[in-house]
Amino acid sequence: MPRIDSKTISQATKFSRFLPWLLRASRGSIVEAKKELRWIKSELPRSKWERACQARHRLVPLQYILGSQPFAHDLTIKCRPNVLIPRNDTEDWCVELEQILCDIRKPLKALDVCSGSGCISLSLVSSRAKFSHVYGIDVSRDALELANENLRINSHQLQRSNPKCIMKYVRGDILNEKLSEILGTGAKSWDIIVSNPPYITVDELASSSLEKSVKLYEPMLALEGDLEFYDELVKLTIEAQARAFVFELGNIRQAKRVAELLHLKDSSWIFGIRRDSGGIRNVIGWKRDSEFTSLDKLCHEQLQ
Amino acid sequence: MTEELKELESRMSDGKTFNVEDAKKFSRLSSFTTVYQEYLGEKSNYEGLVSMANDPEDVDLQAEAKLELEESIPKMDKLASGVTSKLLPPHEFSDRGCILELRPGAGGQEAMIFTQDLLTMYYKYAQVHRWKCEILSQNESTSGGLVDGSLLIDHPGAYDRLRHEAGVHRVQRVPQTEVKGRVHTSTAAVVVLPKIEEGADEGERKFAGDELRIDVMRASGSGGQHVNTTESAVRITHIPTGIVVINQDERSQHKNKAKALMVLRARLAEKERLEKVQKERAERRDQVSSTDRSDKIRTYNFSQNRVTDHRCGLSLHDLSGCMNGESLDQVIDAVEAKETELQSLRLIEDLEHVNK
Ligand SMILES: C[S@@+](CC[C@H](N)C(=O)[O-])C[C@H]1O[C@@H](n2cnc3c(N)ncnc32)[C@H](O)[C@@H]1O
């Protein structure tokens, strides 16, 4: 954490007595701090400004302080401790994915594994792409409760784009349960699996690559994970008889693992990876000759 | 022209050979003839009144006719200028909403505060008209005022009305910080852009994959689950022209991107329009470039409670009414009338040229 010089602090004080509190989280950038102050002022009642700014000084995520994060087109995703905050990087691929899926006429069945706040599944259903069933699975009760709240508060947007889609969030532990144990008879015949599982390795957790605010305030259950999750996601994809998937990830090993395992089971899969400004972000797969071949538009590179 | 309309009408009733071009022409022509008929009606009314007013037999009638004439004359003037403005080609983006971009010019701190004042003026102006209006960005300076700001007025026709606002605005007043009570002069520049829809309308603009470079601006490295930053700024570079648009006001990165794209489309459309206008001017070797873009178009004098528009010479002694959006229309009306006058003069010149 760079130290903030006294000149910046006095400049901030001149603008507003609240602003200096916000400098730490914005790494000394007055421009960023001013934006946060404007958001705090426009979204919270005056009586809460002071405590909000002080909380931000302790690096509490702004999304927990304000209680929400906008996502995709016009969703409001409620946020609170114990559930991961939706990321801009996730929003990016969700929006790109929707634009590809909306060319497919038949309403799709999609599974959102490790659904957390529900942001991915909710953004899909609120898009122009067509869905008949979208289920989310998560092990955390807090996450499920929040996803259901988010389903309710965004029902208008969901109704507008996919009025007939059946959505629900189901509790399940993908490391210890098969899909048939989680969904019963409904485990088969899904079209596409999307997932943003915990992918930060133990080594990374110990290093400085993790933002302090994440480490201090977001749930470890949502962050810490590695190949074991991708192994299970592959099994689940096979069990669900899906023909396509998009997984978010943090490194190339995870992408390669998915491609290797799935290729062993069925050589008709094609794989690609997608990058963003932070580096590799997704592994994507589809069955040759399926309706999902246009997913190659999401990919920056083929895998294998 | 009336004949052309008749021909179109008969073709339309035949139900054949009527295309989009014709439909447009038809609606233009018929709206022209409506105004023209009204003008002719008023004219014959006027002529009747004149002969009554000169009737030596009936004194009562004379007085009454004179009274009515007083109403008829301004009415006729208005209709006559309506006829000329219908004759003039409509502005390319006349049916569009607009984006106003404001930036301080000379005058330091005062200029930034004036920029803020102007943004507020246009915001209130939109409210007075009940036009949908949204601040797209406002970059505050630490010591008050704006480093830049922009406003979307999403109402069809707002562009046509507000395009007259483009140019340099000048303020003369005593700054609050000025202890000696001296009057300062500072400026702010206003750019007016057309709002181009993203949808399937004809003004739509699609970008090829390699035409844009979109960067999200984020300080830390690996992204994804590693960071929960609130940085949501988006920078879009239009590679062929080098135009760069940054948007960072929304918490949603997706919205920032959508807004930046909208501003980019608007800037490109305005750029293309200006290039076209310049080319046309060059072709007719038009030397009477009415107003240079760097010229100041208007002065706001606070101590005299006066707004003077230098293009039409109007001085309005209601500065506060103007600044809260209520009487800005009076100024714009005058500028518009001046524009119509200049354009019709040019039209007449052109016609005489052809007739020679
Ligand atoms: C990185 S978060 C993703 C949340 C959300 N999909 C998003 O993109 O913001 C991972 C989620 O996986 C859930 N999770 C962790 N272990 C799990 C397990 N064994 N089975 C199912 N879900 C699990 C966590 O509760 C957390 O909500």
XYZ file of C-alpha atoms and ligand atoms in Angstrom:
687
model
C 0.000 0.000 0.000
C 1.677 3.236 -1.097
C 1.762 5.959 1.516
C -0.393 8.910 0.722
C 1.481 12.189 0.875
C 0.276 15.105 2.940
C -0.218 17.315 -0.095
C -2.811 14.926 -1.526
C -4.541 14.747 1.839
C -4.788 18.507 2.193
C -6.038 18.824 -1.361
C -8.681 16.197 -0.603
C -9.709 17.949 2.616
C -10.252 21.166 0.679
C -12.749 19.385 -1.549
C -14.682 17.623 1.205
C -14.071 16.529 4.774
C -15.082 13.002 3.752
C -12.630 12.648 0.895
C -9.427 11.863 2.855
C -11.111 8.722 4.254
C -11.467 7.422 0.730
C -7.882 7.910 -0.381
C -6.582 4.643 1.026
C -8.938 2.427 -0.953
C -8.242 4.368 -4.122
C -4.465 4.198 -3.652
C -4.127 7.937 -3.309
C -6.055 8.804 -6.460
C -8.195 11.877 -5.848
C -10.164 11.214 -9.036
C -11.144 7.706 -7.901
C -11.867 8.885 -4.368
C -14.159 11.626 -5.665
C -16.107 9.137 -7.728
C -16.606 6.893 -4.708
C -17.752 9.874 -2.666
C -20.280 10.814 -5.316
C -21.658 7.271 -5.372
C -21.840 7.151 -1.579
C -23.661 10.483 -1.500
C -26.107 9.536 -4.207
C -26.938 6.081 -2.871
C -26.901 6.478 0.914
C -28.788 8.866 3.197
C -26.724 11.740 4.559
C -26.700 10.247 8.049
C -24.668 7.292 6.776
C -21.984 9.137 4.812
C -19.507 9.481 7.611
C -19.616 5.836 8.700
C -19.528 4.698 5.093
C -16.353 6.670 4.418
C -14.741 5.396 7.594
C -15.600 1.815 6.665
C -14.049 2.394 3.267
C -10.902 3.586 5.018
C -10.771 0.138 6.629
C -10.966 -1.205 3.044
C -14.470 -2.641 3.397
C -15.579 -3.219 -0.234
C -17.715 -0.347 -1.518
C -20.246 -2.893 -2.814
C -20.853 -4.152 0.746
C -21.130 -0.572 2.012
C -23.656 0.423 -0.650
C -25.287 -3.014 -0.592
C -25.263 -3.595 -4.335
C -23.388 -3.751 -7.614
C -24.901 -3.029 -11.042
C -24.410 -5.915 -13.427
C -24.765 -6.376 -17.185
C -27.622 -4.460 -18.817
C -29.714 -3.207 -15.979
C -29.519 -5.661 -13.131
C -28.971 -4.629 -9.557
C -27.179 -7.374 -7.671
C -27.488 -7.117 -3.907
C -24.205 -7.629 -2.108
C -23.451 -8.512 1.477
C -20.707 -10.166 3.492
C -20.239 -13.919 3.049
C -21.090 -13.780 -0.641
C -18.633 -12.884 -3.388
C -19.101 -9.494 -5.089
C -19.753 -9.773 -8.855
C -16.667 -8.764 -10.835
C -16.429 -6.498 -13.871
C -14.350 -9.194 -15.552
C -17.218 -11.650 -15.097
C -19.703 -9.120 -16.423
C -17.552 -8.739 -19.550
C -17.703 -12.371 -20.607
C -21.344 -12.740 -19.613
C -22.337 -9.904 -21.932
C -20.224 -11.309 -24.778
C -21.702 -14.758 -24.213
C -25.272 -13.453 -24.338
C -24.606 -11.786 -27.656
C -23.487 -15.107 -29.099
C -26.276 -17.170 -27.563
C -29.034 -14.893 -28.800
C -28.469 -16.220 -32.325
C -29.636 -19.654 -31.162
C -33.381 -19.919 -31.681
C -34.273 -22.843 -29.422
C -34.676 -21.859 -25.741
C -31.715 -23.226 -23.803
C -31.275 -25.072 -20.531
C -28.341 -23.640 -18.612
C -26.692 -24.567 -15.317
C -24.803 -21.936 -13.294
C -22.494 -23.924 -11.037
C -21.116 -22.111 -7.967
C -23.709 -19.434 -8.550
C -22.951 -17.155 -5.558
C -24.996 -13.941 -5.821
C -26.614 -15.307 -9.003
C -25.137 -12.589 -11.205
C -24.186 -14.887 -14.110
C -27.475 -16.778 -14.384
C -29.530 -13.630 -13.820
C -27.683 -11.735 -16.518
C -28.198 -14.581 -18.992
C -31.924 -14.729 -18.356
C -32.289 -10.946 -18.535
C -30.579 -10.839 -21.921
C -31.914 -11.236 -25.440
C -30.822 -14.903 -25.481
C -33.648 -17.401 -24.948
C -33.805 -19.812 -22.023
C -36.330 -22.362 -20.800
C -34.595 -23.514 -17.601
C -31.742 -21.917 -15.674
C -30.681 -23.396 -12.336
C -27.956 -22.243 -10.006
C -26.056 -24.505 -7.629
C -24.068 -23.363 -4.591
C -22.946 -24.882 -1.328
C -23.322 -21.704 0.711
C -26.695 -20.973 2.317
C -25.904 -17.273 2.446
C -25.235 -17.294 -1.276
C -28.463 -19.167 -2.040
C -30.507 -16.787 0.056
C -28.955 -13.782 -1.665
C -29.388 -15.288 -5.133
C -33.068 -15.791 -4.409
C -33.400 -12.186 -3.262
C -31.663 -11.061 -6.424
C -34.060 -13.179 -8.436
C -36.958 -11.356 -6.788
C -35.683 -7.805 -7.081
C -34.817 -8.253 -10.751
C -37.948 -10.168 -11.681
C -39.138 -7.353 -13.917
C -36.074 -7.562 -16.187
C -36.224 -11.359 -16.206
C -39.925 -11.372 -17.060
C -39.394 -8.956 -19.882
C -36.807 -11.024 -21.733
C -37.615 -14.614 -20.749
C -41.130 -14.718 -19.306
C -41.392 -18.510 -19.512
C -37.982 -19.392 -18.114
C -37.953 -21.514 -14.952
C -35.235 -20.381 -12.563
C -34.146 -21.678 -9.224
C -31.182 -21.882 -6.902
C -30.379 -25.256 -5.398
C -28.019 -26.222 -2.608
C -25.298 -28.657 -3.572
C -21.646 -29.444 -2.867
C -20.038 -30.221 -6.187
C -16.858 -31.574 -4.584
C -18.789 -34.275 -2.754
C -22.051 -34.830 -4.600
C -22.883 -36.005 -8.075
C -25.250 -33.895 -10.123
C -27.928 -36.603 -9.811
C -27.663 -36.309 -6.034
C -28.130 -32.545 -6.234
C -30.828 -32.330 -8.906
C -32.393 -35.815 -8.789
C -34.008 -36.834 -12.047
C -33.412 -33.360 -13.455
C -29.676 -33.968 -13.753
C -29.679 -34.901 -17.430
C -30.125 -33.035 -20.675
C -28.733 -29.572 -19.993
C -27.426 -27.586 -22.975
C -24.713 -25.398 -21.486
C -22.824 -25.155 -18.198
C -21.472 -21.827 -16.968
C -19.346 -21.501 -13.884
C -17.107 -19.176 -11.947
C -15.769 -21.564 -9.290
C -13.252 -20.578 -6.601
C -9.901 -20.530 -8.425
C -7.360 -18.716 -6.289
C -4.619 -21.127 -5.266
C -3.219 -21.405 -1.742
C 0.069 -19.909 -2.976
C -1.673 -16.904 -4.454
C -3.664 -16.388 -1.279
C -0.430 -15.976 0.598
C 1.084 -13.630 -1.992
C 0.321 -10.001 -2.711
C -1.536 -10.705 -5.942
C -4.744 -10.658 -3.939
C -6.191 -7.256 -3.164
C -6.223 -6.520 0.548
C -9.901 -5.691 0.587
C -10.685 -9.098 -0.972
C -8.539 -10.958 1.518
C -9.960 -9.089 4.505
C -13.644 -9.094 3.694
C -14.719 -11.614 1.053
C -15.492 -15.270 1.902
C -12.611 -17.740 1.519
C -15.162 -20.381 0.519
C -15.794 -18.409 -2.672
C -12.134 -17.745 -3.468
C -9.867 -20.637 -2.600
C -9.748 -23.459 -5.080
C -7.860 -25.010 -7.944
C -7.906 -28.101 -10.183
C -10.305 -30.037 -7.944
C -13.127 -27.718 -8.981
C -12.361 -28.038 -12.683
C -12.179 -31.850 -12.348
C -15.668 -31.825 -10.908
C -16.941 -29.374 -13.489
C -15.816 -31.752 -16.247
C -17.608 -34.701 -14.624
C -20.680 -32.576 -14.175
C -20.622 -31.459 -17.817
C -20.574 -35.093 -18.912
C -23.286 -36.110 -16.484
C -25.504 -33.249 -17.608
C -24.944 -34.280 -21.246
C -24.157 -30.660 -22.041
C -22.833 -29.625 -25.439
C -21.079 -26.434 -24.355
C -19.504 -24.737 -21.355
C -17.872 -21.475 -20.302
C -15.763 -21.512 -17.137
C -13.956 -18.578 -15.584
C -10.468 -19.298 -14.293
C -7.230 -17.803 -13.062
C -4.426 -19.615 -14.843
C -3.559 -21.707 -17.899
C -3.097 -24.938 -15.906
C -6.775 -24.901 -15.066
C -7.716 -24.456 -18.712
C -5.467 -27.280 -19.852
C -6.798 -29.615 -17.212
C -10.362 -29.125 -18.410
C -9.448 -29.712 -22.050
C -7.359 -32.807 -21.263
C -9.965 -34.533 -19.141
C -12.864 -33.816 -21.426
C -10.947 -34.790 -24.539
C -10.176 -38.178 -22.997
C -13.878 -38.831 -22.503
C -15.080 -37.528 -25.822
C -12.896 -36.409 -28.693
C -15.636 -34.389 -30.353
C -15.050 -31.441 -27.987
C -13.323 -28.291 -29.201
C -11.669 -25.889 -26.756
C -10.599 -22.279 -26.701
C -9.373 -19.732 -24.214
C -10.393 -16.146 -23.696
C -8.225 -13.400 -22.233
C -8.897 -9.982 -20.755
C -6.729 -7.164 -19.443
C -5.765 -9.294 -16.433
C -4.615 -12.274 -18.505
C -6.264 -15.627 -19.171
C -9.875 -15.540 -17.999
C -11.936 -18.387 -19.472
C -11.827 -21.860 -20.873
C -14.603 -22.474 -23.363
C -15.729 -25.694 -24.992
C -18.344 -26.963 -27.434
C -19.129 -30.135 -29.289
C -18.178 -30.188 -32.935
C -21.270 -29.878 -35.151
C -23.424 -28.621 -32.272
C -25.377 -25.346 -32.321
C -22.641 -23.860 -30.136
C -19.842 -23.609 -32.701
C -20.233 -19.837 -32.730
C -18.730 -19.832 -29.234
C -15.418 -19.611 -31.060
C -16.162 -15.876 -31.271
C -15.544 -15.717 -27.512
C -12.110 -17.286 -27.873
C -8.799 -15.593 -28.489
C -6.943 -18.832 -28.990
C -7.617 -22.492 -29.644
C -6.475 -24.955 -27.042
C -4.402 -28.033 -28.091
C -44.028 22.980 -55.844
C -47.759 22.643 -55.418
C -47.787 20.866 -58.739
C -45.110 18.456 -57.691
C -47.229 17.671 -54.672
C -50.253 17.070 -56.844
C -48.302 14.657 -58.944
C -47.085 12.789 -55.889
C -50.613 12.684 -54.552
C -51.965 11.157 -57.709
C -49.171 8.632 -57.790
C -49.928 7.702 -54.242
C -53.582 7.144 -54.963
C -52.565 4.900 -57.861
C -50.846 2.835 -55.235
C -47.727 2.296 -57.322
C -44.207 3.641 -57.818
C -44.201 5.252 -54.420
C -40.920 4.700 -52.604
C -39.302 5.913 -49.402
C -37.764 8.912 -51.140
C -41.164 9.896 -52.455
C -42.726 9.441 -49.049
C -40.167 11.780 -47.514
C -40.600 14.316 -50.276
C -44.354 14.052 -49.895
C -44.291 14.753 -46.201
C -41.951 17.701 -46.728
C -43.988 19.118 -49.538
C -47.308 18.655 -47.836
C -46.080 20.295 -44.661
C -44.845 23.132 -46.860
C -48.168 23.526 -48.618
C -50.057 23.540 -45.333
C -48.019 26.488 -44.150
C -48.215 28.091 -47.576
C -52.022 27.748 -47.698
C -52.254 29.290 -44.250
C -50.086 32.140 -45.454
C -52.253 32.682 -48.521
C -55.387 32.616 -46.356
C -53.989 35.191 -44.014
C -52.849 37.271 -46.972
C -56.312 37.466 -48.496
C -57.726 38.235 -45.062
C -55.161 41.033 -44.814
C -56.054 42.408 -48.220
C -59.742 42.388 -47.318
C -58.998 44.247 -44.108
C -56.927 46.833 -45.959
C -59.738 47.622 -48.355
C -62.203 47.860 -45.443
C -59.867 50.135 -43.552
C -59.854 52.436 -46.554
C -63.621 52.369 -46.923
C -64.717 56.030 -46.630
C -68.405 55.041 -46.323
C -68.329 53.151 -43.039
C -66.333 54.724 -40.199
C -67.169 52.001 -37.663
C -65.993 49.297 -39.994
C -62.843 51.293 -40.657
C -61.901 51.364 -36.979
C -62.646 47.699 -36.499
C -60.603 46.728 -39.541
C -57.674 48.769 -38.302
C -57.774 46.926 -34.983
C -57.819 43.584 -36.722
C -55.005 44.631 -38.989
C -52.813 45.128 -35.968
C -53.215 41.442 -35.224
C -53.012 40.310 -38.792
C -49.692 41.899 -39.665
C -47.500 40.078 -37.112
C -49.395 36.875 -37.890
C -48.540 37.257 -41.534
C -44.905 37.990 -40.783
C -44.693 34.822 -38.758
C -46.344 32.739 -41.462
C -44.088 34.272 -44.093
C -40.962 33.308 -42.185
C -42.531 29.894 -41.638
C -42.852 29.566 -45.391
C -39.224 30.513 -45.994
C -37.924 28.149 -43.330
C -39.960 25.337 -44.888
C -38.388 26.154 -48.218
C -34.915 25.788 -46.764
C -33.504 22.283 -46.567
C -33.897 20.792 -43.081
C -30.792 20.263 -41.025
C -29.291 16.804 -41.284
C -29.851 15.838 -37.655
C -32.896 17.984 -37.024
C -35.005 15.177 -35.554
C -32.396 13.945 -33.120
C -31.609 14.253 -29.461
C -28.272 15.778 -28.579
C -25.201 15.592 -26.423
C -23.696 18.821 -25.105
C -20.018 18.824 -24.220
C -18.733 21.704 -22.107
C -15.205 22.759 -21.341
C -13.732 25.834 -19.625
C -11.726 28.230 -21.796
C -9.739 31.270 -20.721
C -10.110 32.487 -17.147
C -8.947 29.654 -14.863
C -11.112 29.039 -11.826
C -13.877 31.391 -12.965
C -14.114 29.608 -16.307
C -14.606 26.281 -14.517
C -17.375 27.715 -12.368
C -19.002 29.227 -15.466
C -18.794 25.810 -17.163
C -20.734 24.386 -14.234
C -23.273 27.241 -14.518
C -23.807 26.536 -18.211
C -24.281 22.823 -17.588
C -26.910 23.690 -14.988
C -28.552 26.118 -17.416
C -28.973 23.453 -20.088
C -30.126 20.901 -17.541
C -32.823 23.280 -16.321
C -33.706 24.251 -19.877
C -34.403 20.563 -20.598
C -36.487 20.343 -17.439
C -38.546 23.384 -18.420
C -39.388 21.578 -21.656
C -39.836 18.226 -19.879
C -37.206 16.695 -22.105
C -35.456 13.551 -20.902
C -32.080 14.660 -19.714
C -29.109 12.979 -18.093
C -25.671 14.159 -17.019
C -23.197 11.889 -18.785
C -20.085 13.038 -17.018
C -18.935 15.849 -14.834
C -15.385 16.123 -13.836
C -15.207 18.464 -10.845
C -12.131 20.474 -10.087
C -10.900 20.285 -6.485
C -11.433 23.990 -6.018
C -14.934 24.199 -7.508
C -16.374 24.216 -11.009
C -15.895 21.720 -13.793
C -12.847 20.563 -15.711
C -15.325 19.176 -18.225
C -18.889 17.992 -18.347
C -21.428 16.525 -20.719
C -25.166 16.231 -20.872
C -27.484 14.010 -22.877
C -30.806 15.535 -23.890
C -32.661 12.561 -25.230
C -35.546 14.240 -26.990
C -36.202 14.220 -30.742
C -35.486 17.669 -32.114
C -33.325 18.776 -29.195
C -30.333 18.841 -31.526
C -32.014 21.199 -33.958
C -32.870 23.601 -31.184
C -29.605 23.470 -29.312
C -27.156 23.306 -32.217
C -27.208 27.113 -32.043
C -25.501 26.824 -28.667
C -22.248 25.530 -30.143
C -19.382 27.953 -29.738
C -17.619 30.072 -27.157
C -19.696 31.603 -24.366
C -18.270 34.524 -22.431
C -19.028 35.622 -18.888
C -18.359 38.993 -17.270
C -18.791 39.135 -13.532
C -17.108 39.651 -10.192
C -15.891 36.277 -8.917
C -16.884 35.404 -5.360
C -13.223 35.153 -4.440
C -12.392 38.583 -5.836
C -11.907 40.936 -2.901
C -11.398 44.136 -4.865
C -14.701 43.761 -6.672
C -13.129 43.717 -10.128
C -15.063 42.287 -13.053
C -13.404 39.266 -14.658
C -13.963 37.988 -18.160
C -13.764 34.250 -18.811
C -15.099 31.745 -21.310
C -16.424 28.241 -21.765
C -16.815 26.275 -24.980
C -19.894 24.277 -25.911
C -19.930 21.481 -28.474
C -23.266 20.095 -29.661
C -23.429 16.559 -31.022
C -26.329 14.570 -32.467
C -27.443 11.471 -30.581
C -27.143 8.535 -32.957
C -29.286 5.543 -32.058
C -27.702 2.166 -31.713
C -30.717 0.378 -33.112
C -31.641 -0.309 -36.681
C -32.472 3.229 -37.748
C -30.818 4.672 -40.790
C -28.356 6.802 -38.872
C -27.031 3.742 -37.172
C -23.357 3.159 -37.223
C -21.834 -0.270 -36.877
C -18.188 -0.673 -36.019
C -15.979 -3.263 -37.630
C -14.096 -5.496 -35.236
C -10.733 -3.827 -35.759
C -12.063 -0.280 -35.823
C -12.232 0.078 -32.043
C -9.854 -0.458 -29.234
C -11.596 -0.805 -25.896
C -9.560 -0.596 -22.717
C -10.796 -0.953 -19.196
C -8.640 1.085 -16.913
C -7.593 -0.854 -13.899
C -4.651 -0.385 -11.624
C -3.953 -3.894 -10.381
C -2.706 -6.875 -12.296
C -4.459 -10.192 -12.404
C -8.116 -9.131 -12.162
C -10.887 -11.696 -11.768
C -11.513 -12.895 -8.228
C -8.257 -11.256 -7.079
C -9.686 -7.746 -7.057
C -12.962 -6.127 -6.042
C -12.009 -2.696 -7.276
C -14.610 -0.039 -8.032
C -12.612 1.227 -11.002
C -15.027 1.032 -13.891
C -13.595 3.518 -16.385
C -13.681 2.574 -20.038
C -11.586 4.132 -22.796
C -12.560 3.646 -26.405
C -10.208 4.578 -29.225
C -11.576 4.853 -32.744
C -8.495 3.756 -34.636
C -9.179 5.282 -38.097
C -9.740 8.796 -36.710
C -7.842 8.639 -33.438
C -10.867 9.925 -31.516
C -10.677 8.855 -27.866
C -13.675 8.754 -25.535
C -13.395 7.994 -21.835
C -16.338 7.362 -19.577
C -16.014 6.701 -15.873
C -18.991 8.134 -14.070
C -21.075 4.997 -13.612
C -20.350 2.203 -11.175
C -21.241 -0.190 -13.965
C -18.417 -0.753 -16.403
C -20.943 -2.024 -18.909
C -22.887 1.260 -18.767
C -19.696 3.277 -19.057
C -18.886 1.363 -22.207
C -22.348 1.932 -23.663
C -22.136 5.661 -22.928
C -18.658 5.963 -24.381
C -19.870 4.280 -27.560
C -22.802 6.662 -27.776
C -20.498 9.677 -27.445
C -18.139 8.214 -30.037
C -20.977 7.747 -32.531
C -22.096 11.305 -31.902
C -18.612 12.758 -32.405
C -18.113 10.809 -35.609
C -21.471 11.879 -37.001
C -20.810 15.542 -36.208
C -17.312 15.311 -37.660
C -18.673 13.868 -40.885
C -21.360 16.531 -41.056
C -18.851 19.340 -40.586
C -16.637 17.885 -43.279
C -19.589 17.767 -45.637
C -20.531 21.363 -44.862
C -16.966 22.471 -45.458
C -16.825 20.667 -48.749
C -20.067 22.247 -49.879
C -18.780 25.658 -48.887
C -15.594 25.097 -50.804
C -17.590 24.063 -53.846
C -19.626 27.243 -53.875
C -16.598 29.249 -52.791
C -18.676 30.531 -49.965
C -16.776 33.390 -48.397
C -19.496 34.502 -46.021
C -18.601 31.946 -43.368
C -21.203 33.327 -40.994
C -19.508 32.520 -37.723
C -16.067 31.235 -37.099
C -16.058 28.439 -34.527
C -13.509 30.229 -32.403
C -15.635 33.389 -32.246
C -17.534 34.097 -29.081
C -21.216 33.726 -29.721
C -22.705 35.173 -26.567
C -21.876 37.263 -23.519
C -23.406 36.872 -20.060
C -22.962 40.125 -18.177
C -23.936 39.667 -14.549
C -23.643 43.212 -13.266
C -25.951 44.446 -16.039
C -28.277 41.416 -15.773
C -27.843 41.091 -19.531
C -27.328 38.332 -22.087
C -26.195 39.470 -25.531
C -26.031 37.139 -28.485
C -23.463 38.454 -30.924
C -24.831 36.596 -33.929
C -28.248 38.208 -33.947
C -27.510 41.268 -31.846
C -30.236 40.488 -29.318
C -29.751 41.744 -25.772
C -31.964 40.097 -23.205
C -32.235 41.841 -19.856
C -33.142 38.760 -17.908
C -29.907 36.972 -17.161
C -31.244 34.972 -14.235
C -34.235 33.816 -16.281
C -31.835 32.684 -18.971
C -29.528 30.891 -16.552
C -32.390 28.930 -15.020
C -33.477 27.806 -18.437
C -36.723 29.749 -18.647
C -35.924 32.506 -21.100
C -33.119 30.854 -23.045
C -35.718 30.162 -25.721
C -36.037 33.875 -26.469
C -32.358 34.011 -27.342
C -32.478 30.844 -29.411
C -35.563 32.100 -31.257
C -33.703 35.224 -32.281
C -30.660 33.273 -33.455
C -32.889 30.893 -35.382
C -34.713 33.762 -37.078
C -31.391 35.301 -38.043
C -30.225 32.016 -39.494
C -33.408 31.662 -41.555
C -32.981 35.189 -42.825
C -29.378 34.610 -43.879
C -30.236 31.318 -45.489
C -33.137 32.726 -47.459
C -30.948 35.577 -48.682
C -28.498 32.991 -49.879
C -31.298 31.018 -51.486
C -32.442 34.091 -53.382
C -28.878 34.796 -54.511
C -28.566 31.257 -55.734
C -31.841 31.491 -57.621
C -30.813 34.730 -59.294
C -27.541 33.129 -60.221
C -29.365 30.265 -61.902
C -31.749 32.566 -63.701
C -28.963 34.558 -65.275
C -16.049 -17.219 -7.096
S -17.627 -17.445 -6.367
C -18.640 -17.115 -7.775
C -19.963 -16.518 -7.468
C -20.750 -15.999 -8.660
N -21.015 -17.026 -9.623
C -20.013 -14.860 -9.316
O -19.509 -15.023 -10.423
O -19.899 -13.789 -8.706
C -17.663 -19.177 -6.110
C -18.901 -19.744 -5.442
O -18.725 -21.149 -5.307
C -19.335 -21.601 -4.116
N -18.728 -22.875 -3.730
C -17.565 -23.072 -3.089
N -17.361 -24.396 -2.913
C -18.419 -25.023 -3.469
C -18.774 -26.395 -3.582
N -17.997 -27.359 -3.112
N -19.926 -26.697 -4.208
C -20.725 -25.722 -4.701
N -20.442 -24.425 -4.610
C -19.292 -24.082 -3.982
C -19.093 -20.446 -3.162
O -20.053 -20.461 -2.133
C -19.196 -19.226 -4.063
O -20.488 -18.705 -4.019
